[in-house]
């Protein structure tokens, strides 16, 4: 194979065998989001680079990982690395603040980050996310957290953990940063240059560092809730009491700060110990200033996003069954002269919502049955000379080998009876 045509590094083809997992997760998510009256929004996969430069300039995503390009009209564009900024942009572009109710939106699609590819980390990956825009009520934070919990448990996942924290508002931020600095100051000289840099510019980001030396120092970090303003403290306590009220299991984690700059107040993360190094499935939080920072009206909002690839890895790791695809009927014509009649049978079954496959290259029983098994068909309709004479086809259940003779006119009814409503 020529190198020029190889799969781009950090990307994947999702083949038909795999797609059942994708459809199952997408359908489950969509179903659960509609239970909470969240509606789908689709935005372009590229945006003006400035959008991300403006709101996540401090994060590695913009500093190192963004796929940017100049188009033929000299516009600076970026393949979207995340979904929240584009949706905030769409909220402003389309004047959604004028909508009668606050905007409850969900999205799904590919995201792009120039990262070092490894298990659970790709350059094109896929997220599903929600954004609840227009309410600063702590109930909204609790609602999106509850929705993520309902989604992961409905999918059958076990051992998922929700961590939550508050990074406070703009006014608490300097207080929190001062606390962190004060706490780490005496050990500063033991830390890497990179961390000393962070200490100076963005001490909050030190909290989720994977550096082991720093982690040992941080293990003694006092409860950071003390550094929050009364208003932020109240907000966070309300979120916690709603979650308690709804019996959502979560854990307060004072070192949790998310990678994206725009978060205020509540932040949360869903992790699984079964995933190894890339253990974070879902991340989210409140972003009360993002829309204002983009030139829109002051609009509080809260949301989350989860990664499809990691979630599907986890479903497989935990051997969680996903719904089987619908029953497939294979029609075998034992001779070219019966192919037209088989086509009629196929179309009639399809009119009745039954999935049918038919192959015209094979005309002998052995060829057909091998192919039907390879395709994992559930039933085989056999139509040859005997069937033509008797005006009855043979229908073979490929799982248990049971076979019935069924008059031509009764084929649809035969399948409807044995399949019941299961196939629709
Ligand atoms: P991580 O700490 O693993 O880098 P993140 O903080 O960058 O995650 P977010 O930007 O919050 O993640 O995105 C939410 C989710 O998207 C993650 O929890 C993860 O499931 C998924 N995700 C993020 N980056 C990638 C990637 N490069 N490849 C696959 N999935 C990803
Ligand atoms: Mg990341």
mmCIF file of N, CA and C in Angstrom, residues 198-307:
data_model
loop_
_atom_site.group_PDB
_atom_site.id
_atom_site.type_symbol
_atom_site.label_atom_id
_atom_site.label_comp_id
_atom_site.label_asym_id
_atom_site.label_seq_id
_atom_site.Cartn_x
_atom_site.Cartn_y
_atom_site.Cartn_z
ATOM 1 N N UNK A 198 3.662 27.476 35.739
ATOM 2 C CA UNK A 198 2.224 27.420 36.038
ATOM 3 C C UNK A 198 1.913 28.110 37.359
ATOM 4 N N UNK A 199 2.789 27.926 38.333
ATOM 5 C CA UNK A 199 2.632 28.544 39.644
ATOM 6 C C UNK A 199 2.464 30.053 39.481
ATOM 7 N N UNK A 200 3.283 30.585 38.571
ATOM 8 C CA UNK A 200 3.237 32.028 38.326
ATOM 9 C C UNK A 200 1.971 32.450 37.589
ATOM 10 N N UNK A 201 1.653 31.725 36.479
ATOM 11 C CA UNK A 201 0.613 32.208 35.564
ATOM 12 C C UNK A 201 -0.779 31.648 35.795
ATOM 13 N N UNK A 202 -0.836 30.414 36.237
ATOM 14 C CA UNK A 202 -2.145 29.774 36.321
ATOM 15 C C UNK A 202 -2.132 28.676 37.386
ATOM 16 N N UNK A 203 -1.986 29.066 38.653
ATOM 17 C CA UNK A 203 -1.799 28.074 39.730
ATOM 18 C C UNK A 203 -2.951 27.063 39.843
ATOM 19 N N UNK A 204 -4.144 27.476 39.420
ATOM 20 C CA UNK A 204 -5.283 26.561 39.491
ATOM 21 C C UNK A 204 -5.011 25.285 38.685
ATOM 22 N N UNK A 205 -4.356 25.482 37.541
ATOM 23 C CA UNK A 205 -4.061 24.349 36.651
ATOM 24 C C UNK A 205 -3.079 23.361 37.262
ATOM 25 N N UNK A 206 -2.392 23.768 38.340
ATOM 26 C CA UNK A 206 -1.448 22.847 38.970
ATOM 27 C C UNK A 206 -2.185 21.698 39.642
ATOM 28 N N UNK A 207 -3.439 21.968 40.011
ATOM 29 C CA UNK A 207 -4.161 20.982 40.815
ATOM 30 C C UNK A 207 -4.374 19.649 40.099
ATOM 31 N N UNK A 208 -4.562 19.675 38.771
ATOM 32 C CA UNK A 208 -4.789 18.391 38.092
ATOM 33 C C UNK A 208 -3.547 17.880 37.371
ATOM 34 N N UNK A 209 -2.388 18.383 37.789
ATOM 35 C CA UNK A 209 -1.137 17.910 37.190
ATOM 36 C C UNK A 209 -0.922 16.429 37.524
ATOM 37 N N UNK A 210 -0.310 15.713 36.576
ATOM 38 C CA UNK A 210 -0.060 14.285 36.826
ATOM 39 C C UNK A 210 1.319 14.092 37.465
ATOM 40 N N UNK A 211 2.057 15.182 37.681
ATOM 41 C CA UNK A 211 3.389 15.111 38.270
ATOM 42 C C UNK A 211 3.332 14.495 39.678
ATOM 43 N N UNK A 212 4.149 13.456 39.894
ATOM 44 C CA UNK A 212 4.020 12.710 41.154
ATOM 45 C C UNK A 212 4.484 13.487 42.379
ATOM 46 N N UNK A 213 5.581 14.231 42.215
ATOM 47 C CA UNK A 213 6.072 15.033 43.344
ATOM 48 C C UNK A 213 4.990 16.022 43.779
ATOM 49 N N UNK A 214 4.445 16.706 42.773
ATOM 50 C CA UNK A 214 3.401 17.682 43.077
ATOM 51 C C UNK A 214 2.184 16.997 43.707
ATOM 52 N N UNK A 215 1.835 15.834 43.163
ATOM 53 C CA UNK A 215 0.685 15.095 43.709
ATOM 54 C C UNK A 215 0.855 14.808 45.200
ATOM 55 N N UNK A 216 2.087 14.444 45.625
ATOM 56 C CA UNK A 216 2.290 14.169 47.060
ATOM 57 C C UNK A 216 2.094 15.437 47.879
ATOM 58 N N UNK A 217 2.625 16.550 47.369
ATOM 59 C CA UNK A 217 2.404 17.813 48.105
ATOM 60 C C UNK A 217 0.923 18.132 48.192
ATOM 61 N N UNK A 218 0.219 17.911 47.052
ATOM 62 C CA UNK A 218 -1.191 18.305 46.987
ATOM 63 C C UNK A 218 -2.097 17.441 47.857
ATOM 64 N N UNK A 219 -1.609 16.261 48.245
ATOM 65 C CA UNK A 219 -2.485 15.362 49.016
ATOM 66 C C UNK A 219 -2.902 16.015 50.338
ATOM 67 N N UNK A 220 -2.120 16.974 50.800
ATOM 68 C CA UNK A 220 -2.499 17.649 52.051
ATOM 69 C C UNK A 220 -3.275 18.943 51.852
ATOM 70 N N UNK A 221 -3.716 19.180 50.621
ATOM 71 C CA UNK A 221 -4.422 20.434 50.316
ATOM 72 C C UNK A 221 -5.664 20.605 51.192
ATOM 73 N N UNK A 222 -5.812 21.755 51.861
ATOM 74 C CA UNK A 222 -7.002 21.936 52.692
ATOM 75 C C UNK A 222 -8.257 22.074 51.828
ATOM 76 N N UNK A 223 -9.406 21.938 52.461
ATOM 77 C CA UNK A 223 -10.684 22.052 51.769
ATOM 78 C C UNK A 223 -10.802 23.428 51.105
ATOM 79 N N UNK A 224 -10.824 23.436 49.775
ATOM 80 C CA UNK A 224 -10.803 24.713 49.052
ATOM 81 C C UNK A 224 -12.149 25.430 49.091
ATOM 82 N N UNK A 225 -13.175 24.764 49.574
ATOM 83 C CA UNK A 225 -14.486 25.421 49.623
ATOM 84 C C UNK A 225 -14.446 26.656 50.522
ATOM 85 N N UNK A 226 -13.492 26.652 51.469
ATOM 86 C CA UNK A 226 -13.353 27.800 52.358
ATOM 87 C C UNK A 226 -12.972 29.070 51.605
ATOM 88 N N UNK A 227 -12.324 28.888 50.444
ATOM 89 C CA UNK A 227 -11.868 30.051 49.683
ATOM 90 C C UNK A 227 -12.973 30.641 48.804
ATOM 91 N N UNK A 228 -14.123 29.977 48.751
ATOM 92 C CA UNK A 228 -15.205 30.465 47.881
ATOM 93 C C UNK A 228 -15.957 31.615 48.542
ATOM 94 N N UNK A 229 -16.505 32.507 47.707
ATOM 95 C CA UNK A 229 -17.362 33.564 48.240
ATOM 96 C C UNK A 229 -18.637 32.918 48.782
ATOM 97 N N UNK A 230 -19.370 33.644 49.598
ATOM 98 C CA UNK A 230 -20.597 33.074 50.163
ATOM 99 C C UNK A 230 -21.544 32.629 49.050
ATOM 100 N N UNK A 231 -21.613 33.445 47.994
ATOM 101 C CA UNK A 231 -22.531 33.133 46.896
ATOM 102 C C UNK A 231 -22.138 31.832 46.184
ATOM 103 N N UNK A 232 -20.839 31.684 45.913
ATOM 104 C CA UNK A 232 -20.366 30.467 45.249
ATOM 105 C C UNK A 232 -20.521 29.260 46.157
ATOM 106 N N UNK A 233 -20.273 29.478 47.446
ATOM 107 C CA UNK A 233 -20.424 28.398 48.422
ATOM 108 C C UNK A 233 -21.878 27.927 48.438
ATOM 109 N N UNK A 234 -22.800 28.908 48.473
ATOM 110 C CA UNK A 234 -24.227 28.569 48.486
ATOM 111 C C UNK A 234 -24.610 27.799 47.225
ATOM 112 N N UNK A 235 -24.128 28.291 46.092
ATOM 113 C CA UNK A 235 -24.457 27.630 44.826
ATOM 114 C C UNK A 235 -24.011 26.164 44.874
ATOM 115 N N UNK A 236 -22.756 25.971 45.262
ATOM 116 C CA UNK A 236 -22.198 24.617 45.283
ATOM 117 C C UNK A 236 -22.957 23.729 46.275
ATOM 118 N N UNK A 237 -23.267 24.279 47.443
ATOM 119 C CA UNK A 237 -23.999 23.483 48.436
ATOM 120 C C UNK A 237 -25.386 23.090 47.939
ATOM 121 N N UNK A 238 -26.007 23.982 47.157
ATOM 122 C CA UNK A 238 -27.309 23.642 46.583
ATOM 123 C C UNK A 238 -27.178 22.509 45.567
ATOM 124 N N UNK A 239 -26.139 22.604 44.725
ATOM 125 C CA UNK A 239 -25.925 21.536 43.736
ATOM 126 C C UNK A 239 -25.805 20.204 44.481
ATOM 127 N N UNK A 240 -24.992 20.209 45.528
ATOM 128 C CA UNK A 240 -24.772 18.985 46.303
ATOM 129 C C UNK A 240 -26.067 18.485 46.936
ATOM 130 N N UNK A 241 -26.874 19.426 47.445
ATOM 131 C CA UNK A 241 -28.097 18.949 48.098
ATOM 132 C C UNK A 241 -29.094 18.408 47.072
ATOM 133 N N UNK A 242 -29.130 18.981 45.868
ATOM 134 C CA UNK A 242 -29.999 18.409 44.825
ATOM 135 C C UNK A 242 -29.533 17.002 44.452
ATOM 136 N N UNK A 243 -28.219 16.848 44.307
ATOM 137 C CA UNK A 243 -27.700 15.528 43.932
ATOM 138 C C UNK A 243 -28.002 14.503 45.030
ATOM 139 N N UNK A 244 -27.834 14.921 46.270
ATOM 140 C CA UNK A 244 -28.165 14.039 47.394
ATOM 141 C C UNK A 244 -29.642 13.664 47.350
ATOM 142 N N UNK A 245 -30.456 14.680 47.121
ATOM 143 C CA UNK A 245 -31.901 14.467 47.067
ATOM 144 C C UNK A 245 -32.271 13.447 45.993
ATOM 145 N N UNK A 246 -31.553 13.495 44.861
ATOM 146 C CA UNK A 246 -31.853 12.594 43.743
ATOM 147 C C UNK A 246 -31.098 11.267 43.851
ATOM 148 N N UNK A 247 -30.383 11.095 44.971
ATOM 149 C CA UNK A 247 -29.609 9.858 45.165
ATOM 150 C C UNK A 247 -28.546 9.612 44.110
ATOM 151 N N UNK A 248 -27.934 10.668 43.624
ATOM 152 C CA UNK A 248 -26.850 10.511 42.649
ATOM 153 C C UNK A 248 -25.543 10.381 43.445
ATOM 154 N N UNK A 249 -24.835 9.270 43.274
ATOM 155 C CA UNK A 249 -23.591 9.125 44.031
ATOM 156 C C UNK A 249 -22.482 9.981 43.408
ATOM 157 N N UNK A 250 -21.797 10.766 44.227
ATOM 158 C CA UNK A 250 -20.711 11.599 43.712
ATOM 159 C C UNK A 250 -19.699 11.779 44.827
ATOM 160 N N UNK A 251 -18.556 12.305 44.463
ATOM 161 C CA UNK A 251 -17.522 12.537 45.457
ATOM 162 C C UNK A 251 -16.954 13.926 45.251
ATOM 163 N N UNK A 252 -16.776 14.651 46.326
ATOM 164 C CA UNK A 252 -16.154 15.976 46.253
ATOM 165 C C UNK A 252 -14.659 15.792 46.069
ATOM 166 N N UNK A 253 -14.085 16.444 45.057
ATOM 167 C CA UNK A 253 -12.655 16.284 44.798
ATOM 168 C C UNK A 253 -12.017 17.669 44.660
ATOM 169 N N UNK A 254 -11.360 18.144 45.723
ATOM 170 C CA UNK A 254 -10.874 19.528 45.746
ATOM 171 C C UNK A 254 -9.815 19.820 44.676
ATOM 172 N N UNK A 255 -9.169 18.780 44.129
ATOM 173 C CA UNK A 255 -8.141 19.043 43.105
ATOM 174 C C UNK A 255 -8.714 19.009 41.692
ATOM 175 N N UNK A 256 -10.017 18.774 41.563
ATOM 176 C CA UNK A 256 -10.594 18.709 40.207
ATOM 177 C C UNK A 256 -10.719 20.106 39.593
ATOM 178 N N UNK A 257 -9.978 20.338 38.517
ATOM 179 C CA UNK A 257 -10.166 21.563 37.726
ATOM 180 C C UNK A 257 -10.116 21.095 36.290
ATOM 181 N N UNK A 258 -10.945 21.604 35.441
ATOM 182 C CA UNK A 258 -11.002 21.078 34.089
ATOM 183 C C UNK A 258 -10.004 21.807 33.195
ATOM 184 N N UNK A 259 -9.650 21.143 32.080
ATOM 185 C CA UNK A 259 -8.641 21.691 31.184
ATOM 186 C C UNK A 259 -9.056 22.957 30.445
ATOM 187 N N UNK A 260 -10.366 23.200 30.317
ATOM 188 C CA UNK A 260 -10.813 24.345 29.524
ATOM 189 C C UNK A 260 -10.941 25.577 30.415
ATOM 190 N N UNK A 261 -10.533 26.735 29.883
ATOM 191 C CA UNK A 261 -10.446 27.941 30.729
ATOM 192 C C UNK A 261 -11.782 28.517 31.165
ATOM 193 N N UNK A 262 -12.842 28.203 30.408
ATOM 194 C CA UNK A 262 -14.058 29.002 30.599
ATOM 195 C C UNK A 262 -14.925 28.592 31.789
ATOM 196 N N UNK A 263 -14.526 27.556 32.508
ATOM 197 C CA UNK A 263 -15.396 27.096 33.593
ATOM 198 C C UNK A 263 -15.441 28.059 34.786
ATOM 199 N N UNK A 264 -16.624 28.187 35.356
ATOM 200 C CA UNK A 264 -16.834 28.932 36.601
ATOM 201 C C UNK A 264 -17.704 28.048 37.493
ATOM 202 N N UNK A 265 -17.638 28.251 38.778
ATOM 203 C CA UNK A 265 -18.470 27.496 39.738
ATOM 204 C C UNK A 265 -18.279 25.976 39.580
ATOM 205 N N UNK A 266 -19.382 25.253 39.362
ATOM 206 C CA UNK A 266 -19.321 23.791 39.373
ATOM 207 C C UNK A 266 -18.512 23.198 38.223
ATOM 208 N N UNK A 267 -17.624 22.278 38.544
ATOM 209 C CA UNK A 267 -16.995 21.446 37.505
ATOM 210 C C UNK A 267 -17.193 19.993 37.904
ATOM 211 N N UNK A 268 -17.295 19.112 36.920
ATOM 212 C CA UNK A 268 -17.421 17.695 37.270
ATOM 213 C C UNK A 268 -16.816 16.804 36.199
ATOM 214 N N UNK A 269 -16.602 15.582 36.583
ATOM 215 C CA UNK A 269 -15.957 14.627 35.696
ATOM 216 C C UNK A 269 -16.496 13.238 36.016
ATOM 217 N N UNK A 270 -16.673 12.421 34.984
ATOM 218 C CA UNK A 270 -17.078 11.033 35.200
ATOM 219 C C UNK A 270 -15.918 10.163 34.765
ATOM 220 N N UNK A 271 -15.454 9.301 35.654
ATOM 221 C CA UNK A 271 -14.293 8.469 35.332
ATOM 222 C C UNK A 271 -14.616 7.001 35.581
ATOM 223 N N UNK A 272 -13.814 6.145 34.958
ATOM 224 C CA UNK A 272 -13.927 4.715 35.225
ATOM 225 C C UNK A 272 -12.548 4.144 35.469
ATOM 226 N N UNK A 273 -12.413 3.393 36.551
ATOM 227 C CA UNK A 273 -11.128 2.766 36.853
ATOM 228 C C UNK A 273 -10.807 1.675 35.836
ATOM 229 N N UNK A 274 -11.819 1.222 35.090
ATOM 230 C CA UNK A 274 -11.591 0.132 34.136
ATOM 231 C C UNK A 274 -10.944 0.597 32.840
ATOM 232 N N UNK A 275 -10.637 1.877 32.727
ATOM 233 C CA UNK A 275 -10.135 2.383 31.443
ATOM 234 C C UNK A 275 -8.618 2.578 31.386
ATOM 235 N N UNK A 276 -7.909 2.396 32.484
ATOM 236 C CA UNK A 276 -6.466 2.613 32.467
ATOM 237 C C UNK A 276 -6.122 4.086 32.458
ATOM 238 N N UNK A 277 -5.059 4.437 31.756
ATOM 239 C CA UNK A 277 -4.518 5.803 31.836
ATOM 240 C C UNK A 277 -5.523 6.871 31.398
ATOM 241 N N UNK A 278 -6.221 6.619 30.287
ATOM 242 C CA UNK A 278 -7.208 7.600 29.805
ATOM 243 C C UNK A 278 -8.539 7.305 30.475
ATOM 244 N N UNK A 279 -8.662 7.618 31.778
ATOM 245 C CA UNK A 279 -9.820 7.120 32.525
ATOM 246 C C UNK A 279 -11.009 8.075 32.539
ATOM 247 N N UNK A 280 -10.853 9.247 31.929
ATOM 248 C CA UNK A 280 -11.946 10.205 31.970
ATOM 249 C C UNK A 280 -12.895 10.015 30.789
ATOM 250 N N UNK A 281 -14.165 9.746 31.101
ATOM 251 C CA UNK A 281 -15.154 9.526 30.031
ATOM 252 C C UNK A 281 -15.858 10.824 29.696
ATOM 253 N N UNK A 282 -16.119 11.621 30.714
ATOM 254 C CA UNK A 282 -17.031 12.738 30.532
ATOM 255 C C UNK A 282 -16.576 13.896 31.406
ATOM 256 N N UNK A 283 -16.601 15.095 30.855
ATOM 257 C CA UNK A 283 -16.215 16.250 31.642
ATOM 258 C C UNK A 283 -17.207 17.379 31.413
ATOM 259 N N UNK A 284 -17.395 18.189 32.440
ATOM 260 C CA UNK A 284 -18.329 19.285 32.240
ATOM 261 C C UNK A 284 -18.263 20.297 33.355
ATOM 262 N N UNK A 285 -19.148 21.263 33.270
ATOM 263 C CA UNK A 285 -19.190 22.282 34.296
ATOM 264 C C UNK A 285 -19.965 23.488 33.825
ATOM 265 N N UNK A 286 -19.950 24.487 34.701
ATOM 266 C CA UNK A 286 -20.685 25.721 34.443
ATOM 267 C C UNK A 286 -19.764 26.726 33.766
ATOM 268 N N UNK A 287 -20.308 27.498 32.861
ATOM 269 C CA UNK A 287 -19.512 28.538 32.190
ATOM 270 C C UNK A 287 -20.365 29.807 32.076
ATOM 271 N N UNK A 288 -20.324 30.608 33.148
ATOM 272 C CA UNK A 288 -21.228 31.753 33.227
ATOM 273 C C UNK A 288 -20.776 32.958 32.409
ATOM 274 N N UNK A 289 -19.491 32.983 32.000
ATOM 275 C CA UNK A 289 -18.997 34.180 31.300
ATOM 276 C C UNK A 289 -18.703 33.966 29.822
ATOM 277 N N UNK A 290 -18.787 32.719 29.378
ATOM 278 C CA UNK A 290 -18.341 32.397 28.017
ATOM 279 C C UNK A 290 -19.104 33.196 26.949
ATOM 280 N N UNK A 291 -20.417 33.220 27.059
ATOM 281 C CA UNK A 291 -21.214 33.864 26.007
ATOM 282 C C UNK A 291 -20.969 35.372 26.003
ATOM 283 N N UNK A 292 -20.858 35.934 27.184
ATOM 284 C CA UNK A 292 -20.517 37.362 27.295
ATOM 285 C C UNK A 292 -19.151 37.648 26.677
ATOM 286 N N UNK A 293 -18.176 36.773 26.975
ATOM 287 C CA UNK A 293 -16.826 36.961 26.424
ATOM 288 C C UNK A 293 -16.792 36.907 24.910
ATOM 289 N N UNK A 294 -17.789 36.264 24.327
ATOM 290 C CA UNK A 294 -17.852 36.191 22.867
ATOM 291 C C UNK A 294 -18.695 37.324 22.290
ATOM 292 N N UNK A 295 -19.085 38.256 23.129
ATOM 293 C CA UNK A 295 -19.832 39.404 22.619
ATOM 294 C C UNK A 295 -21.334 39.264 22.753
ATOM 295 N N UNK A 296 -21.799 38.202 23.374
ATOM 296 C CA UNK A 296 -23.242 38.009 23.564
ATOM 297 C C UNK A 296 -23.693 38.602 24.887
ATOM 298 N N UNK A 297 -24.968 38.451 25.177
ATOM 299 C CA UNK A 297 -25.472 38.930 26.468
ATOM 300 C C UNK A 297 -24.932 38.060 27.614
ATOM 301 N N UNK A 298 -24.846 38.643 28.800
ATOM 302 C CA UNK A 298 -24.451 37.850 29.976
ATOM 303 C C UNK A 298 -25.427 36.678 30.131
ATOM 304 N N UNK A 299 -24.925 35.447 29.940
ATOM 305 C CA UNK A 299 -25.819 34.286 29.924
ATOM 306 C C UNK A 299 -25.174 33.118 30.649
ATOM 307 N N UNK A 300 -25.665 32.770 31.815
ATOM 308 C CA UNK A 300 -25.084 31.628 32.527
ATOM 309 C C UNK A 300 -25.439 30.319 31.832
ATOM 310 N N UNK A 301 -24.565 29.322 31.928
ATOM 311 C CA UNK A 301 -24.823 28.049 31.255
ATOM 312 C C UNK A 301 -24.023 26.940 31.917
ATOM 313 N N UNK A 302 -24.475 25.715 31.675
ATOM 314 C CA UNK A 302 -23.762 24.553 32.221
ATOM 315 C C UNK A 302 -23.925 23.385 31.248
ATOM 316 N N UNK A 303 -22.869 22.562 31.124
ATOM 317 C CA UNK A 303 -22.966 21.455 30.175
ATOM 318 C C UNK A 303 -21.914 20.396 30.426
ATOM 319 N N UNK A 304 -21.925 19.374 29.578
ATOM 320 C CA UNK A 304 -20.869 18.357 29.639
ATOM 321 C C UNK A 304 -20.664 17.748 28.272
ATOM 322 N N UNK A 305 -19.544 17.038 28.101
ATOM 323 C CA UNK A 305 -19.314 16.288 26.874
ATOM 324 C C UNK A 305 -18.649 14.969 27.231
ATOM 325 N N UNK A 306 -19.034 13.905 26.526
ATOM 326 C CA UNK A 306 -18.317 12.641 26.748
ATOM 327 C C UNK A 306 -17.763 12.121 25.425
ATOM 328 N N UNK A 307 -16.728 11.305 25.552
ATOM 329 C CA UNK A 307 -16.048 10.771 24.372
ATOM 330 C C UNK A 307 -16.629 9.416 23.993
#
